[in-house]
mmCIF file of C-alpha atoms in Angstrom:
data_model
loop_
_atom_site.group_PDB
_atom_site.id
_atom_site.type_symbol
_atom_site.label_atom_id
_atom_site.label_comp_id
_atom_site.label_asym_id
_atom_site.label_seq_id
_atom_site.Cartn_x
_atom_site.Cartn_y
_atom_site.Cartn_z
ATOM 1 C CA MET A 1 100.749 143.267 40.399
ATOM 2 C CA SER A 2 98.241 143.483 43.147
ATOM 3 C CA ALA A 3 99.273 143.958 46.822
ATOM 4 C CA SER A 4 98.101 140.336 47.628
ATOM 5 C CA ALA A 5 100.397 138.791 44.937
ATOM 6 C CA PRO A 6 103.654 139.167 46.977
ATOM 7 C CA ALA A 7 101.933 137.706 50.024
ATOM 8 C CA ALA A 8 100.610 134.795 48.000
ATOM 9 C CA LYS A 9 104.054 134.275 46.459
ATOM 10 C CA ARG A 10 105.679 134.261 49.892
ATOM 11 C CA LYS A 11 103.094 131.719 51.149
ATOM 12 C CA ALA A 12 103.857 129.519 48.098
ATOM 13 C CA ARG A 13 107.589 129.556 48.990
ATOM 14 C CA SER A 14 107.027 128.934 52.678
ATOM 15 C CA PHE A 15 106.871 125.240 52.161
ATOM 16 C CA THR A 16 110.451 125.189 50.890
ATOM 17 C CA ALA A 17 111.789 128.122 53.019
ATOM 18 C CA PRO A 18 115.627 128.237 52.873
ATOM 19 C CA SER A 19 117.519 126.801 55.917
ATOM 20 C CA VAL A 20 121.015 127.150 57.257
ATOM 21 C CA ILE A 21 121.458 123.481 56.611
ATOM 22 C CA PRO A 22 120.788 122.635 53.017
ATOM 23 C CA GLY A 23 119.176 119.410 51.562
ATOM 24 C CA PHE A 24 115.580 119.990 52.128
ATOM 25 C CA LYS A 25 114.423 117.995 49.050
ATOM 26 C CA ALA A 26 116.649 114.996 49.948
ATOM 27 C CA THR A 27 115.723 114.817 53.539
ATOM 28 C CA PHE A 28 112.038 115.452 52.899
ATOM 29 C CA GLY A 29 111.958 112.708 50.343
ATOM 30 C CA PHE A 30 113.723 110.364 52.705
ATOM 31 C CA THR A 31 111.304 111.216 55.520
ATOM 32 C CA ILE A 32 108.271 110.382 53.276
ATOM 33 C CA PHE A 33 109.908 107.194 52.042
ATOM 34 C CA TYR A 34 110.848 106.037 55.519
ATOM 35 C CA LEU A 35 107.385 106.788 57.032
ATOM 36 C CA SER A 36 105.691 105.161 54.118
ATOM 37 C CA LEU A 37 107.808 102.081 54.344
ATOM 38 C CA VAL A 38 107.698 101.610 58.038
ATOM 39 C CA VAL A 39 104.264 103.021 59.004
ATOM 40 C CA LEU A 40 101.951 103.809 56.047
ATOM 41 C CA PHE A 41 102.540 100.700 53.907
ATOM 42 C CA PRO A 42 101.877 98.091 56.774
ATOM 43 C CA LEU A 43 98.802 100.038 57.896
ATOM 44 C CA SER A 44 97.607 100.302 54.316
ATOM 45 C CA LEU A 45 97.878 96.587 53.901
ATOM 46 C CA LEU A 46 95.874 96.097 57.073
ATOM 47 C CA ILE A 47 93.138 98.425 55.831
ATOM 48 C CA LEU A 48 93.168 96.769 52.447
ATOM 49 C CA ARG A 49 92.736 93.291 54.013
ATOM 50 C CA ALA A 50 89.928 94.716 56.237
ATOM 51 C CA SER A 51 88.238 96.280 53.224
ATOM 52 C CA GLU A 52 87.476 92.788 52.028
ATOM 53 C CA LEU A 53 85.100 92.329 54.948
ATOM 54 C CA GLY A 54 83.176 95.455 54.148
ATOM 55 C CA PHE A 55 81.638 97.922 56.581
ATOM 56 C CA ALA A 56 78.932 95.339 57.506
ATOM 57 C CA GLY A 57 81.604 92.769 58.274
ATOM 58 C CA LEU A 58 83.572 95.118 60.477
ATOM 59 C CA TYR A 59 80.495 96.179 62.292
ATOM 60 C CA GLY A 60 79.555 92.576 62.788
ATOM 61 C CA ILE A 61 82.934 91.849 64.368
ATOM 62 C CA ALA A 62 82.738 95.001 66.519
ATOM 63 C CA VAL A 63 79.370 94.157 68.012
ATOM 64 C CA GLU A 64 80.278 90.537 68.945
ATOM 65 C CA PRO A 65 79.861 90.405 72.658
ATOM 66 C CA ARG A 66 83.410 89.066 73.408
ATOM 67 C CA VAL A 67 84.972 91.601 71.006
ATOM 68 C CA ALA A 68 83.068 94.553 72.353
ATOM 69 C CA ALA A 69 83.831 93.598 75.875
ATOM 70 C CA ALA A 70 87.641 93.357 74.994
ATOM 71 C CA LEU A 71 87.567 96.687 73.227
ATOM 72 C CA ARG A 72 85.869 98.396 76.112
ATOM 73 C CA THR A 73 88.327 96.948 78.606
ATOM 74 C CA SER A 74 91.368 97.960 76.510
ATOM 75 C CA PHE A 75 90.292 101.581 75.711
ATOM 76 C CA PHE A 76 88.488 102.532 78.902
ATOM 77 C CA ILE A 77 91.265 101.210 81.241
ATOM 78 C CA SER A 78 93.948 102.744 78.868
ATOM 79 C CA PHE A 79 92.172 106.088 79.232
ATOM 80 C CA ALA A 80 91.950 105.827 82.960
ATOM 81 C CA ALA A 81 95.669 104.752 83.178
ATOM 82 C CA ALA A 82 96.782 107.644 81.052
ATOM 83 C CA ALA A 83 94.783 110.148 83.189
ATOM 84 C CA ILE A 84 96.358 108.750 86.351
ATOM 85 C CA ASP A 85 99.782 108.960 84.764
ATOM 86 C CA VAL A 86 99.215 112.692 83.949
ATOM 87 C CA VAL A 87 98.575 113.461 87.622
ATOM 88 C CA PHE A 88 101.371 111.319 89.152
ATOM 89 C CA GLY A 89 103.691 112.043 86.255
ATOM 90 C CA LEU A 90 103.333 115.837 86.793
ATOM 91 C CA VAL A 91 104.026 115.404 90.565
ATOM 92 C CA THR A 92 106.997 113.168 89.838
ATOM 93 C CA ALA A 93 108.494 115.625 87.339
ATOM 94 C CA TRP A 94 107.872 118.471 89.675
ATOM 95 C CA VAL A 95 109.776 116.775 92.524
ATOM 96 C CA LEU A 96 112.708 115.786 90.190
ATOM 97 C CA THR A 97 113.088 119.423 88.866
ATOM 98 C CA ARG A 98 112.279 121.595 91.880
ATOM 99 C CA TYR A 99 113.914 119.845 94.792
ATOM 100 C CA GLU A 100 117.434 118.648 95.666
ATOM 101 C CA PHE A 101 117.593 115.629 97.902
ATOM 102 C CA PRO A 102 119.825 112.547 98.343
ATOM 103 C CA GLY A 103 119.138 109.928 95.708
ATOM 104 C CA ARG A 104 117.431 112.326 93.271
ATOM 105 C CA ARG A 105 119.514 111.084 90.324
ATOM 106 C CA PHE A 106 118.796 107.431 91.238
ATOM 107 C CA LEU A 107 115.118 108.142 91.394
ATOM 108 C CA ASP A 108 115.339 110.054 88.059
ATOM 109 C CA ALA A 109 116.940 106.919 86.488
ATOM 110 C CA ILE A 110 114.273 104.645 87.987
ATOM 111 C CA VAL A 111 111.601 106.562 86.013
ATOM 112 C CA ASP A 112 113.007 105.259 82.761
ATOM 113 C CA LEU A 113 112.997 101.644 83.989
ATOM 114 C CA PRO A 114 109.705 100.771 82.257
ATOM 115 C CA PHE A 115 111.298 101.794 78.945
ATOM 116 C CA ALA A 116 114.162 99.231 79.228
ATOM 117 C CA LEU A 117 112.484 96.506 81.176
ATOM 118 C CA PRO A 118 110.896 93.700 79.087
ATOM 119 C CA THR A 119 107.188 93.881 79.423
ATOM 120 C CA ALA A 120 106.912 90.177 80.348
ATOM 121 C CA VAL A 121 109.337 90.737 83.288
ATOM 122 C CA ALA A 122 107.158 93.711 84.424
ATOM 123 C CA GLY A 123 104.018 91.562 84.162
ATOM 124 C CA ILE A 124 105.557 88.703 86.263
ATOM 125 C CA ALA A 125 106.842 91.109 88.805
ATOM 126 C CA LEU A 126 103.460 92.885 89.183
ATOM 127 C CA ALA A 127 101.601 89.624 89.358
ATOM 128 C CA ALA A 128 103.853 88.329 92.046
ATOM 129 C CA LEU A 129 103.530 91.592 94.000
ATOM 130 C CA TYR A 130 99.761 91.839 93.764
ATOM 131 C CA ALA A 131 98.930 88.175 93.975
ATOM 132 C CA PRO A 132 96.728 87.039 96.941
ATOM 133 C CA ASN A 133 99.910 85.747 98.613
ATOM 134 C CA GLY A 134 102.137 88.704 97.381
ATOM 135 C CA TRP A 135 103.710 91.402 99.450
ATOM 136 C CA LEU A 136 100.934 93.881 98.615
ATOM 137 C CA GLY A 137 98.232 91.422 97.494
ATOM 138 C CA GLU A 138 98.037 89.704 100.890
ATOM 139 C CA PRO A 139 97.476 92.865 102.986
ATOM 140 C CA LEU A 140 94.878 94.054 100.388
ATOM 141 C CA ALA A 141 93.188 90.659 100.531
ATOM 142 C CA ASP A 142 92.556 91.210 104.270
ATOM 143 C CA TYR A 143 90.333 94.105 103.201
ATOM 144 C CA ASP A 144 88.651 92.050 100.439
ATOM 145 C CA ILE A 145 90.562 93.960 97.722
ATOM 146 C CA LYS A 146 91.730 91.876 94.819
ATOM 147 C CA VAL A 147 94.111 93.414 92.272
ATOM 148 C CA ALA A 148 95.844 90.545 90.436
ATOM 149 C CA PHE A 149 93.844 88.651 87.789
ATOM 150 C CA THR A 150 91.178 91.411 87.629
ATOM 151 C CA ARG A 151 90.682 94.680 85.776
ATOM 152 C CA TRP A 152 92.422 96.416 88.591
ATOM 153 C CA GLY A 153 95.579 94.420 87.575
ATOM 154 C CA ILE A 154 95.329 95.762 84.021
ATOM 155 C CA LEU A 155 95.091 99.374 85.368
ATOM 156 C CA VAL A 156 98.185 98.822 87.535
ATOM 157 C CA ALA A 157 100.173 97.411 84.683
ATOM 158 C CA LEU A 158 99.149 100.166 82.314
ATOM 159 C CA VAL A 159 99.917 102.916 84.734
ATOM 160 C CA PHE A 160 103.354 101.311 85.237
ATOM 161 C CA VAL A 161 104.255 101.295 81.529
ATOM 162 C CA GLY A 162 102.793 104.751 80.732
ATOM 163 C CA LEU A 163 104.187 106.903 83.597
ATOM 164 C CA PRO A 164 107.648 107.553 82.015
ATOM 165 C CA PHE A 165 106.009 109.079 78.914
ATOM 166 C CA VAL A 166 104.333 111.790 80.984
ATOM 167 C CA VAL A 167 107.436 112.449 83.176
ATOM 168 C CA ARG A 168 109.885 112.788 80.287
ATOM 169 C CA THR A 169 107.470 114.952 78.304
ATOM 170 C CA VAL A 170 106.790 117.461 81.090
ATOM 171 C CA GLN A 171 110.091 117.519 82.836
ATOM 172 C CA PRO A 172 112.017 119.583 80.234
ATOM 173 C CA LEU A 173 109.311 122.332 80.300
ATOM 174 C CA LEU A 174 109.353 122.494 84.117
ATOM 175 C CA VAL A 175 113.162 123.022 83.969
ATOM 176 C CA GLU A 176 112.647 126.041 81.690
ATOM 177 C CA ILE A 177 110.059 127.616 83.844
ATOM 178 C CA ASP A 178 111.894 129.936 86.228
ATOM 179 C CA ALA A 179 111.015 129.510 89.909
ATOM 180 C CA GLU A 180 110.987 133.314 90.205
ATOM 181 C CA LEU A 181 107.687 133.346 88.355
ATOM 182 C CA GLU A 182 106.102 131.377 91.155
ATOM 183 C CA GLU A 183 107.710 133.633 93.727
ATOM 184 C CA ALA A 184 106.480 136.745 91.889
ATOM 185 C CA SER A 185 102.972 135.291 91.794
ATOM 186 C CA ALA A 186 103.089 134.767 95.585
ATOM 187 C CA THR A 187 104.361 138.296 96.206
ATOM 188 C CA LEU A 188 101.518 139.706 94.156
ATOM 189 C CA GLY A 189 99.028 137.988 96.515
ATOM 190 C CA ALA A 190 98.121 134.859 94.574
ATOM 191 C CA SER A 191 97.343 131.695 96.503
ATOM 192 C CA ARG A 192 99.121 128.483 95.880
ATOM 193 C CA ALA A 193 96.179 127.148 93.883
ATOM 194 C CA GLN A 194 96.092 130.307 91.770
ATOM 195 C CA THR A 195 99.816 130.026 91.080
ATOM 196 C CA ILE A 196 99.346 126.470 89.920
ATOM 197 C CA TRP A 197 96.447 127.203 87.667
ATOM 198 C CA ARG A 198 97.542 130.502 86.238
ATOM 199 C CA VAL A 199 101.300 130.315 86.232
ATOM 200 C CA LEU A 200 102.407 126.728 86.128
ATOM 201 C CA LEU A 201 99.750 124.705 84.152
ATOM 202 C CA PRO A 202 99.283 127.021 81.043
ATOM 203 C CA PRO A 203 102.824 126.609 79.695
ATOM 204 C CA ILE A 204 102.982 122.881 80.421
ATOM 205 C CA LEU A 205 99.371 122.050 79.277
ATOM 206 C CA PRO A 206 100.462 121.030 75.648
ATOM 207 C CA ALA A 207 103.221 118.821 77.157
ATOM 208 C CA LEU A 208 100.740 117.236 79.474
ATOM 209 C CA LEU A 209 98.438 116.450 76.577
ATOM 210 C CA THR A 210 101.325 114.979 74.621
ATOM 211 C CA GLY A 211 102.256 112.831 77.594
ATOM 212 C CA PHE A 212 98.700 111.704 77.946
ATOM 213 C CA ALA A 213 98.496 110.747 74.221
ATOM 214 C CA LEU A 214 101.790 108.871 74.402
ATOM 215 C CA ALA A 215 100.729 107.005 77.575
ATOM 216 C CA PHE A 216 97.356 106.211 76.081
ATOM 217 C CA ALA A 217 98.793 104.887 72.836
ATOM 218 C CA ARG A 218 101.293 102.700 74.747
ATOM 219 C CA SER A 219 98.570 101.363 77.012
ATOM 220 C CA VAL A 220 96.191 100.482 74.115
ATOM 221 C CA GLY A 221 98.800 98.282 72.458
ATOM 222 C CA GLU A 222 100.363 96.851 75.643
ATOM 223 C CA TYR A 223 100.330 93.075 75.804
ATOM 224 C CA GLY A 224 103.300 91.498 77.699
ATOM 225 C CA SER A 225 102.834 93.137 81.033
ATOM 226 C CA VAL A 226 99.044 92.759 81.062
ATOM 227 C CA ILE A 227 98.489 89.096 80.329
ATOM 228 C CA PHE A 228 100.366 88.014 83.397
ATOM 229 C CA ILE A 229 98.385 90.046 85.813
ATOM 230 C CA ALA A 230 94.942 90.403 84.114
ATOM 231 C CA GLY A 231 93.620 86.849 84.449
ATOM 232 C CA ASN A 232 92.479 86.944 80.861
ATOM 233 C CA LEU A 233 88.935 86.040 81.461
ATOM 234 C CA ALA A 234 86.683 86.550 78.488
ATOM 235 C CA TYR A 235 84.104 89.359 78.908
ATOM 236 C CA ILE A 236 85.912 90.418 82.170
ATOM 237 C CA SER A 237 89.619 91.005 81.975
ATOM 238 C CA GLU A 238 90.481 90.067 78.355
ATOM 239 C CA ILE A 239 92.130 92.820 76.355
ATOM 240 C CA ALA A 240 91.803 93.372 72.650
ATOM 241 C CA PRO A 241 95.440 92.516 71.661
ATOM 242 C CA LEU A 242 95.099 89.186 73.422
ATOM 243 C CA LEU A 243 91.905 88.497 71.549
ATOM 244 C CA ILE A 244 93.759 89.133 68.277
ATOM 245 C CA ILE A 245 96.287 86.514 69.276
ATOM 246 C CA VAL A 246 93.418 84.117 70.080
ATOM 247 C CA LYS A 247 91.925 84.715 66.693
ATOM 248 C CA LEU A 248 95.166 84.113 64.967
ATOM 249 C CA GLU A 249 95.675 80.823 66.875
ATOM 250 C CA GLN A 250 92.237 79.680 65.694
ATOM 251 C CA PHE A 251 93.210 80.680 62.140
ATOM 252 C CA ASP A 252 90.443 83.296 62.122
ATOM 253 C CA TYR A 253 92.475 85.741 60.152
ATOM 254 C CA ALA A 254 89.502 87.861 59.142
ATOM 255 C CA GLY A 255 88.422 88.215 62.732
ATOM 256 C CA ALA A 256 91.976 89.248 63.804
ATOM 257 C CA THR A 257 92.164 91.657 60.921
ATOM 258 C CA GLY A 258 88.836 93.200 61.811
ATOM 259 C CA ILE A 259 89.738 93.736 65.435
ATOM 260 C CA ALA A 260 93.054 95.232 64.521
ATOM 261 C CA THR A 261 91.335 97.611 62.109
ATOM 262 C CA ILE A 262 88.810 98.709 64.635
ATOM 263 C CA MET A 263 91.499 99.383 67.263
ATOM 264 C CA LEU A 264 93.416 101.404 64.613
ATOM 265 C CA ALA A 265 90.427 103.502 63.794
ATOM 266 C CA ILE A 266 89.583 104.215 67.457
ATOM 267 C CA SER A 267 93.149 104.868 68.392
ATOM 268 C CA PHE A 268 93.634 107.240 65.457
ATOM 269 C CA SER A 269 90.424 109.166 66.257
ATOM 270 C CA VAL A 270 91.406 109.601 69.913
ATOM 271 C CA LEU A 271 94.909 110.712 69.049
ATOM 272 C CA LEU A 272 93.641 113.119 66.403
ATOM 273 C CA ALA A 273 91.261 114.721 68.911
ATOM 274 C CA ILE A 274 94.135 115.051 71.530
ATOM 275 C CA ASN A 275 96.368 116.614 68.899
ATOM 276 C CA LEU A 276 93.719 119.079 67.916
ATOM 277 C CA ILE A 277 93.181 120.050 71.564
ATOM 278 C CA GLN A 278 96.974 120.381 71.912
ATOM 279 C CA ALA A 279 97.161 122.712 68.904
ATOM 280 C CA TRP A 280 94.340 124.771 70.310
ATOM 281 C CA SER A 281 96.137 125.051 73.694
ATOM 282 C CA GLN A 282 99.353 126.134 72.027
ATOM 283 C CA LYS A 283 97.532 128.863 70.133
ATOM 284 C CA ARG A 284 95.487 129.858 73.108
ATOM 285 C CA PHE A 285 98.325 130.135 75.668
ATOM 286 C CA GLY A 286 101.118 130.971 73.278
ATOM 287 C CA HIS A 287 103.331 128.107 74.378
ATOM 288 C CA VAL A 288 105.068 125.507 72.219
#
């Protein structure tokens, strides 16, 4: 037997490597069945229905001016909201893990509020707050800044619903990073900026990418909190999920299916790219 044969045999057995807890075949089979039933089967039906339109039909739906405008609004603003959440989510997680102050646990609990709060309630609250006669909308109106019923309102709503994903993804890693590493970096002559870029960010970069992906995915599919503050003007502040509802109300099932399939394809491509970058960062910096 050649020297490569044992290695090949070990590689073949690695898929079913023994574990302390038995039952791999049963749990693996249940996982595949559950994912197929809950995720893959509904999406397969959607793709099957969309295949009846053909590529030309899907392309025709995608290039419709109203559909294209709604897709641009949904994806571009979702991307911007996720990027904002990464910055402020990191700062929030840093404050909650590195500092002790009165009300810290209360503030930590508030971070999870968008998880539990119905999205319609969040939309109404944000619309009332940023409306021209609202607590924040009225002072902003004095400077000719309008948030509610514009694209800025969509951005505010999406930042609101996506922030907890970044905070809760990054926070556990910040807890594990010993503060002595930062102190050692300072004693070796590193500036604060160098400490952030070379000591703090590398180990949490995969978590930041994961938080970004989760916030982006949530923002793309968000509906309830957006429709109350967006204004829902076609070609201006209309999001793709709302346009799907409009198509269904008009009994245009082909159009609704086409838009949903296009959103699925774009979302999957973006998330796949983010996961590939995350895998590269884990390999590059050696952190999980």
